[in-house]
Amino acid sequence: MSEFAQFADRLKRPIDVKLHDFQRNERLRHLIFASQLTPQLLEKLRRMADMIRQLSRTKEGNLQLKQLLAHRRAMLYFSQPSTRTFLSFMAACQILGITCNEVRDPKTSSEAKRESKMDSIRMFSSYFDVIIMRTPEPNFAECCAYLMNELESREMRSVPIINAGSGSDEHPTQALLDMYTLMRTFSTDYSRESKQSRFVELQSQTPELKPGIANKTYLFCGDMGRGRTVRSLAYTIGQYPNVRLLFVSPSHETLRLDEQTKKRLRALRADIHEFDSLDAQLEGQPILAQADAVYMTRIQREHNSTQDDSDFSKIDFSQYQLNPERVARMKIYAPILHPFPRDSVMGEIPTSVDMDSRAMYFRQARNGMWARAALLVHLFDAADELFMLHNGR
Ligand code: ASP
């Protein structure tokens, strides 16, 4: 797209070089790629999300949280369909007292009068203090961050950009909430004050279960080719030591994991394996029985070409359905995650699994609200105030 041409050189750089542009010392300036979510930052955000969750249990805590960022305004620019990401960002803003506004259909903005997307973004930055954006174009959020950096370097008004889903590319805030869910699941210190941690309970039944994200096997299943949430989560988990990543999809080039992603994951030293059925085995053991967590995704049919439609009619998609019989083969503690929406026709997770204690997907969606609120506190540099509120409870 021609309006991105001015950033072409920056776009071409390797990811590791780019990351520096989105940081300001220890803090994120923009969140564009999941690789910015380092284990250290995730630990900080996890603690903050837990504090926000705890504070919001009381009316007093809620009112205090509402003051935290009451002087800030957010623009939610979502030109691609979204339910959970949009609503959970809006709820996160409401928790922190941030006023939100939204543009969901560019036809209602001056883009309909041939205004460039970059001009629209710069206009948003005149009125709002953060831009949270989801667009069909893969590099758009990244280019917006470069534009904001240019303005900042000239001491002009500039605001943080949050990538809330960029085409088929990345979805870093989904990785953030997926990680928050996994970190809570595999943590000894998570419990409501009154209840024993579920983890501690499960550990007494399966002593091999250890806390933390490292040294575990993660199974991903479904549309590995077009699932941006899979890529973003895999890049994040891949930063932890000794992780095994199992990818299950039909062996069709549209649906299996792309070479570029595999290369990046290998560079992180993740041990990666691919399979074409949930019933496959690795080293003589069923993969489902080896997984410490299972991440299901839907087949993203809206992106199909006519050729895909015809090819997919020959695929047996029941191989990618986590039905109760398959759940029964999983470890008793292994959480089942899904970024949602799930496909109610294909049923990659049938509703009969919803009441299983491992079905974590509804909790995972709620976790999005806490994790995104923590991200906003971090971006606006209000972590110290949050700690003070929490400690003064
Ligand atoms: N909600 C996720 C996304 O925006 C997953 C999906 O659409 O299947 O990528």
Short mmCIF file of N, CA and C and ligand atoms in Angstrom, two decimals, residues 134 171 228-229 298 300 339-341, ligand 1:
data_model
loop_
_atom_site.label_atom_id
_atom_site.label_comp_id
_atom_site.label_asym_id
_atom_site.label_seq_id
_atom_site.Cartn_x
_atom_site.Cartn_y
_atom_site.Cartn_z
N ARG A 134 -7.38 -2.42 15.25
CA ARG A 134 -7.45 -3.70 14.54
C ARG A 134 -7.81 -3.41 13.09
N HIS A 171 -1.33 -10.97 16.81
CA HIS A 171 -2.38 -10.53 17.73
C HIS A 171 -1.76 -10.54 19.14
N ARG A 228 -3.46 -16.00 13.53
CA ARG A 228 -2.47 -15.05 14.06
C ARG A 228 -2.27 -15.23 15.56
N THR A 229 -3.30 -15.75 16.24
CA THR A 229 -3.17 -15.93 17.69
C THR A 229 -2.17 -17.05 18.00
N ARG A 298 -10.23 -22.27 15.36
CA ARG A 298 -11.17 -22.62 14.29
C ARG A 298 -10.46 -22.54 12.93
N GLN A 300 -10.29 -20.78 9.61
CA GLN A 300 -10.73 -19.42 9.26
C GLN A 300 -11.22 -19.36 7.81
N PRO A 339 -8.99 -19.03 21.37
CA PRO A 339 -9.11 -17.56 21.33
C PRO A 339 -10.54 -17.11 21.06
N PHE A 340 -11.37 -18.04 20.55
CA PHE A 340 -12.75 -17.74 20.19
C PHE A 340 -12.83 -16.71 19.07
N PRO A 341 -13.82 -16.61 18.24
CA PRO A 341 -15.01 -17.44 18.30
C PRO A 341 -14.72 -18.89 17.89
N1 ASP B 1 -10.44 -13.87 17.56
C1 ASP B 1 -9.20 -14.36 17.02
C2 ASP B 1 -8.58 -13.35 16.06
O1 ASP B 1 -9.03 -12.23 16.00
C3 ASP B 1 -9.30 -15.73 16.46
C4 ASP B 1 -10.26 -15.97 15.32
O2 ASP B 1 -10.83 -15.04 14.75
O3 ASP B 1 -10.42 -17.15 15.00
O4 ASP B 1 -7.61 -13.68 15.41
#
